[in-house]
PDB file of C-alpha atoms in Angstrom:
ATOM      1  CA  UNK A   1      41.372 -20.438  -9.444  1.00 52.00           C
ATOM      2  CA  UNK A   2      37.737 -19.199 -10.081  1.00 64.00           C
ATOM      3  CA  UNK A   3      35.711 -18.772  -7.044  1.00 66.00           C
ATOM      4  CA  UNK A   4      32.478 -20.566  -6.282  1.00 68.00           C
ATOM      5  CA  UNK A   5      30.119 -17.647  -7.390  1.00 69.00           C
ATOM      6  CA  UNK A   6      31.885 -17.224 -10.759  1.00 72.00           C
ATOM      7  CA  UNK A   7      31.752 -20.976 -11.310  1.00 69.00           C
ATOM      8  CA  UNK A   8      27.974 -21.083 -10.317  1.00 71.00           C
ATOM      9  CA  UNK A   9      27.286 -18.310 -12.866  1.00 72.00           C
ATOM     10  CA  UNK A  10      29.061 -20.133 -15.833  1.00 73.00           C
ATOM     11  CA  UNK A  11      27.447 -23.176 -14.916  1.00 72.00           C
ATOM     12  CA  UNK A  12      24.007 -21.221 -15.065  1.00 75.00           C
ATOM     13  CA  UNK A  13      24.932 -20.423 -18.601  1.00 78.00           C
ATOM     14  CA  UNK A  14      25.880 -23.982 -19.399  1.00 76.00           C
ATOM     15  CA  UNK A  15      29.428 -23.040 -19.736  1.00 79.00           C
ATOM     16  CA  UNK A  16      31.617 -25.892 -18.976  1.00 75.00           C
ATOM     17  CA  UNK A  17      34.567 -25.033 -16.877  1.00 72.00           C
ATOM     18  CA  UNK A  18      37.786 -27.089 -16.984  1.00 72.00           C
ATOM     19  CA  UNK A  19      39.793 -27.388 -13.640  1.00 64.00           C
ATOM     20  CA  UNK A  20      43.062 -29.176 -12.770  1.00 60.00           C
ATOM     21  CA  UNK A  21      42.312 -32.577 -10.716  1.00 58.00           C
ATOM     22  CA  UNK A  22      44.217 -31.214  -7.815  1.00 52.00           C
ATOM     23  CA  UNK A  23      41.996 -28.285  -7.356  1.00 45.00           C
ATOM     24  CA  UNK A  24      38.729 -29.516  -6.165  1.00 45.00           C
ATOM     25  CA  UNK A  25      35.856 -26.880  -6.546  1.00 41.00           C
ATOM     26  CA  UNK A  26      34.094 -26.602  -3.294  1.00 44.00           C
ATOM     27  CA  UNK A  27      30.470 -26.055  -3.102  1.00 43.00           C
ATOM     28  CA  UNK A  28      28.730 -24.467  -0.159  1.00 41.00           C
ATOM     29  CA  UNK A  29      25.543 -26.296   0.537  1.00 44.00           C
ATOM     30  CA  UNK A  30      22.612 -24.473   1.700  1.00 41.00           C
ATOM     31  CA  UNK A  31      20.137 -25.518   4.098  1.00 43.00           C
ATOM     32  CA  UNK A  32      16.884 -25.359   2.167  1.00 45.00           C
ATOM     33  CA  UNK A  33      13.520 -24.823   4.193  1.00 48.00           C
ATOM     34  CA  UNK A  34      11.636 -26.760   1.463  1.00 59.00           C
ATOM     35  CA  UNK A  35       9.106 -23.804   0.570  1.00 78.00           C
ATOM     36  CA  UNK A  36       8.207 -23.414  -2.997  1.00 88.00           C
ATOM     37  CA  UNK A  37       7.716 -20.219  -4.960  1.00 93.00           C
ATOM     38  CA  UNK A  38       5.345 -18.835  -7.545  1.00 93.00           C
ATOM     39  CA  UNK A  39       6.914 -16.618  -9.882  1.00 93.00           C
ATOM     40  CA  UNK A  40       5.068 -13.602 -11.097  1.00 91.00           C
ATOM     41  CA  UNK A  41       5.421 -11.548 -14.362  1.00 88.00           C
ATOM     42  CA  UNK A  42       8.399  -9.401 -14.873  1.00 88.00           C
ATOM     43  CA  UNK A  43      11.933  -9.405 -16.683  1.00 89.00           C
ATOM     44  CA  UNK A  44      15.419  -8.747 -15.838  1.00 87.00           C
ATOM     45  CA  UNK A  45      17.994 -10.452 -13.360  1.00 89.00           C
ATOM     46  CA  UNK A  46      16.500  -9.387 -10.128  1.00 92.00           C
ATOM     47  CA  UNK A  47      14.052 -11.376  -8.072  1.00 94.00           C
ATOM     48  CA  UNK A  48      12.084  -9.821  -5.409  1.00 95.00           C
ATOM     49  CA  UNK A  49      10.785 -12.223  -2.982  1.00 95.00           C
ATOM     50  CA  UNK A  50       7.775 -11.152  -0.789  1.00 95.00           C
ATOM     51  CA  UNK A  51       5.620 -12.962   1.859  1.00 94.00           C
ATOM     52  CA  UNK A  52       2.267 -13.131  -0.049  1.00 93.00           C
ATOM     53  CA  UNK A  53       1.016 -12.598  -3.362  1.00 91.00           C
ATOM     54  CA  UNK A  54      -0.839  -9.435  -2.545  1.00 92.00           C
ATOM     55  CA  UNK A  55       2.520  -7.774  -1.399  1.00 92.00           C
ATOM     56  CA  UNK A  56       3.761  -7.943  -5.017  1.00 91.00           C
ATOM     57  CA  UNK A  57       0.406  -6.014  -6.384  1.00 90.00           C
ATOM     58  CA  UNK A  58       0.693  -3.120  -3.867  1.00 92.00           C
ATOM     59  CA  UNK A  59       1.304   0.531  -4.342  1.00 93.00           C
ATOM     60  CA  UNK A  60       4.582   0.012  -2.275  1.00 93.00           C
ATOM     61  CA  UNK A  61       5.704  -2.922  -4.957  1.00 92.00           C
ATOM     62  CA  UNK A  62       4.808  -0.662  -7.707  1.00 92.00           C
ATOM     63  CA  UNK A  63       6.890   2.176  -6.090  1.00 91.00           C
ATOM     64  CA  UNK A  64       9.850  -0.300  -5.584  1.00 92.00           C
ATOM     65  CA  UNK A  65       9.719  -1.373  -9.269  1.00 90.00           C
ATOM     66  CA  UNK A  66       9.711   2.044 -10.503  1.00 89.00           C
ATOM     67  CA  UNK A  67      12.545   2.938  -8.437  1.00 88.00           C
ATOM     68  CA  UNK A  68      14.455  -0.035  -9.708  1.00 87.00           C
ATOM     69  CA  UNK A  69      13.808   1.240 -13.227  1.00 83.00           C
ATOM     70  CA  UNK A  70      11.793  -1.517 -14.657  1.00 79.00           C
ATOM     71  CA  UNK A  71       9.634  -4.467 -14.044  1.00 85.00           C
ATOM     72  CA  UNK A  72      11.393  -6.828 -11.613  1.00 90.00           C
ATOM     73  CA  UNK A  73      10.096 -10.351 -11.322  1.00 93.00           C
ATOM     74  CA  UNK A  74       8.256 -10.810  -7.977  1.00 94.00           C
ATOM     75  CA  UNK A  75       7.796 -14.190  -6.264  1.00 94.00           C
ATOM     76  CA  UNK A  76       6.091 -15.450  -3.030  1.00 94.00           C
ATOM     77  CA  UNK A  77       5.583 -18.582  -1.171  1.00 94.00           C
ATOM     78  CA  UNK A  78       3.315 -21.081  -2.956  1.00 89.00           C
ATOM     79  CA  UNK A  79       2.389 -24.678  -1.557  1.00 84.00           C
ATOM     80  CA  UNK A  80       1.036 -26.095  -4.833  1.00 82.00           C
ATOM     81  CA  UNK A  81       2.425 -28.792  -6.759  1.00 81.00           C
ATOM     82  CA  UNK A  82       3.641 -26.244  -9.356  1.00 83.00           C
ATOM     83  CA  UNK A  83       5.773 -24.279  -7.077  1.00 89.00           C
ATOM     84  CA  UNK A  84       9.576 -23.917  -7.720  1.00 91.00           C
ATOM     85  CA  UNK A  85      12.194 -23.998  -5.319  1.00 90.00           C
ATOM     86  CA  UNK A  86      14.378 -20.696  -4.932  1.00 90.00           C
ATOM     87  CA  UNK A  87      17.676 -22.454  -6.261  1.00 90.00           C
ATOM     88  CA  UNK A  88      15.782 -23.837  -9.366  1.00 89.00           C
ATOM     89  CA  UNK A  89      14.352 -20.360  -9.918  1.00 90.00           C
ATOM     90  CA  UNK A  90      17.636 -18.822  -9.977  1.00 90.00           C
ATOM     91  CA  UNK A  91      19.202 -21.488 -11.975  1.00 89.00           C
ATOM     92  CA  UNK A  92      16.251 -21.579 -14.603  1.00 87.00           C
ATOM     93  CA  UNK A  93      15.929 -17.594 -15.023  1.00 87.00           C
ATOM     94  CA  UNK A  94      19.529 -16.754 -14.526  1.00 85.00           C
ATOM     95  CA  UNK A  95      18.767 -14.036 -11.662  1.00 90.00           C
ATOM     96  CA  UNK A  96      21.846 -12.499 -10.364  1.00 90.00           C
ATOM     97  CA  UNK A  97      20.324 -10.855  -7.314  1.00 92.00           C
ATOM     98  CA  UNK A  98      17.538 -12.233  -5.143  1.00 93.00           C
ATOM     99  CA  UNK A  99      16.083  -9.764  -2.521  1.00 94.00           C
ATOM    100  CA  UNK A 100      14.033 -11.119   0.185  1.00 95.00           C
ATOM    101  CA  UNK A 101      11.718  -8.950   2.029  1.00 96.00           C
ATOM    102  CA  UNK A 102      11.822  -9.904   5.874  1.00 94.00           C
ATOM    103  CA  UNK A 103      13.811 -12.072   8.248  1.00 92.00           C
ATOM    104  CA  UNK A 104      10.983 -14.624   8.645  1.00 92.00           C
ATOM    105  CA  UNK A 105      10.615 -15.262   5.068  1.00 92.00           C
ATOM    106  CA  UNK A 106      14.210 -15.587   4.631  1.00 91.00           C
ATOM    107  CA  UNK A 107      14.367 -18.244   7.525  1.00 89.00           C
ATOM    108  CA  UNK A 108      11.591 -20.031   5.837  1.00 89.00           C
ATOM    109  CA  UNK A 109      13.242 -20.140   2.333  1.00 88.00           C
ATOM    110  CA  UNK A 110      16.994 -20.551   3.459  1.00 87.00           C
ATOM    111  CA  UNK A 111      17.130 -21.914   7.005  1.00 84.00           C
ATOM    112  CA  UNK A 112      18.610 -20.173   9.790  1.00 79.00           C
ATOM    113  CA  UNK A 113      21.700 -18.797   8.103  1.00 82.00           C
ATOM    114  CA  UNK A 114      21.608 -16.514   5.237  1.00 81.00           C
ATOM    115  CA  UNK A 115      24.472 -17.109   2.869  1.00 86.00           C
ATOM    116  CA  UNK A 116      25.991 -14.359   0.775  1.00 86.00           C
ATOM    117  CA  UNK A 117      24.985 -16.046  -2.575  1.00 86.00           C
ATOM    118  CA  UNK A 118      22.970 -18.989  -3.872  1.00 87.00           C
ATOM    119  CA  UNK A 119      24.249 -20.592  -7.163  1.00 83.00           C
ATOM    120  CA  UNK A 120      25.070 -17.425  -9.268  1.00 83.00           C
ATOM    121  CA  UNK A 121      22.767 -14.928  -7.357  1.00 89.00           C
ATOM    122  CA  UNK A 122      23.795 -12.560  -4.739  1.00 92.00           C
ATOM    123  CA  UNK A 123      21.114 -12.634  -1.655  1.00 93.00           C
ATOM    124  CA  UNK A 124      20.060  -9.414  -0.109  1.00 94.00           C
ATOM    125  CA  UNK A 125      17.901  -9.104   2.847  1.00 94.00           C
ATOM    126  CA  UNK A 126      15.255  -6.515   2.999  1.00 95.00           C
ATOM    127  CA  UNK A 127      12.773  -5.202   5.592  1.00 95.00           C
ATOM    128  CA  UNK A 128       9.360  -6.964   5.235  1.00 95.00           C
ATOM    129  CA  UNK A 129       6.595  -5.316   3.228  1.00 95.00           C
ATOM    130  CA  UNK A 130       4.753  -4.565   6.550  1.00 95.00           C
ATOM    131  CA  UNK A 131       7.773  -2.860   8.060  1.00 95.00           C
ATOM    132  CA  UNK A 132       8.368  -0.791   5.138  1.00 94.00           C
ATOM    133  CA  UNK A 133       4.602   0.303   5.118  1.00 93.00           C
ATOM    134  CA  UNK A 134       4.783   1.078   8.897  1.00 94.00           C
ATOM    135  CA  UNK A 135       8.146   2.879   9.378  1.00 93.00           C
ATOM    136  CA  UNK A 136       9.968   5.557   7.545  1.00 93.00           C
ATOM    137  CA  UNK A 137      13.286   4.431   8.994  1.00 94.00           C
ATOM    138  CA  UNK A 138      12.765   0.999   7.213  1.00 94.00           C
ATOM    139  CA  UNK A 139      11.969   2.672   4.076  1.00 93.00           C
ATOM    140  CA  UNK A 140      15.338   4.593   4.418  1.00 94.00           C
ATOM    141  CA  UNK A 141      17.106   1.268   5.224  1.00 94.00           C
ATOM    142  CA  UNK A 142      15.533  -0.296   1.996  1.00 93.00           C
ATOM    143  CA  UNK A 143      16.802   2.728  -0.140  1.00 92.00           C
ATOM    144  CA  UNK A 144      20.170   2.173   1.175  1.00 92.00           C
ATOM    145  CA  UNK A 145      20.194  -1.379   0.952  1.00 92.00           C
ATOM    146  CA  UNK A 146      19.046  -1.299  -2.829  1.00 90.00           C
ATOM    147  CA  UNK A 147      21.851   1.306  -3.584  1.00 90.00           C
ATOM    148  CA  UNK A 148      24.476  -0.720  -1.822  1.00 90.00           C
ATOM    149  CA  UNK A 149      23.698  -3.807  -3.649  1.00 88.00           C
ATOM    150  CA  UNK A 150      23.778  -2.327  -6.938  1.00 86.00           C
ATOM    151  CA  UNK A 151      20.018  -3.005  -7.624  1.00 86.00           C
ATOM    152  CA  UNK A 152      19.204   0.717  -8.044  1.00 83.00           C
ATOM    153  CA  UNK A 153      21.894   3.699  -8.351  1.00 67.00           C
ATOM    154  CA  UNK A 154      21.212   6.817  -6.784  1.00 61.00           C
ATOM    155  CA  UNK A 155      21.350   9.992  -9.021  1.00 59.00           C
TER     156      UNK A 155
END
């Protein structure tokens, strides 16, 4: 039987999966906080979610993008009518990894419990951008987490 992450990934690619009737597919509901996102420019399968739009334009964000070897897509909370929900952003853009900067932002977007995955994307919790600017220990933790999650490869 295919696990729920693989099914979500195939579903995101509009590939229909046939299952036996006696094997129901279990979906894990996600408690959404109702906060919408504004997606910035970028490309690839990684979505980086920060607390405010100015974080995505900072020198630190540019350094993170260079370390990842490309131009990742950045997003931030947005209250306007054209905001997109995190699950819709994942589904529409086929993101395979979503990295959220800060516990508070993760709680705002996903509720009290952070699931391991959402649709076809792996969720990764990172220190907030403010913590990264203020603490060398947080920057070290960021690098370890990026390497462990497969978003960058240490050489």
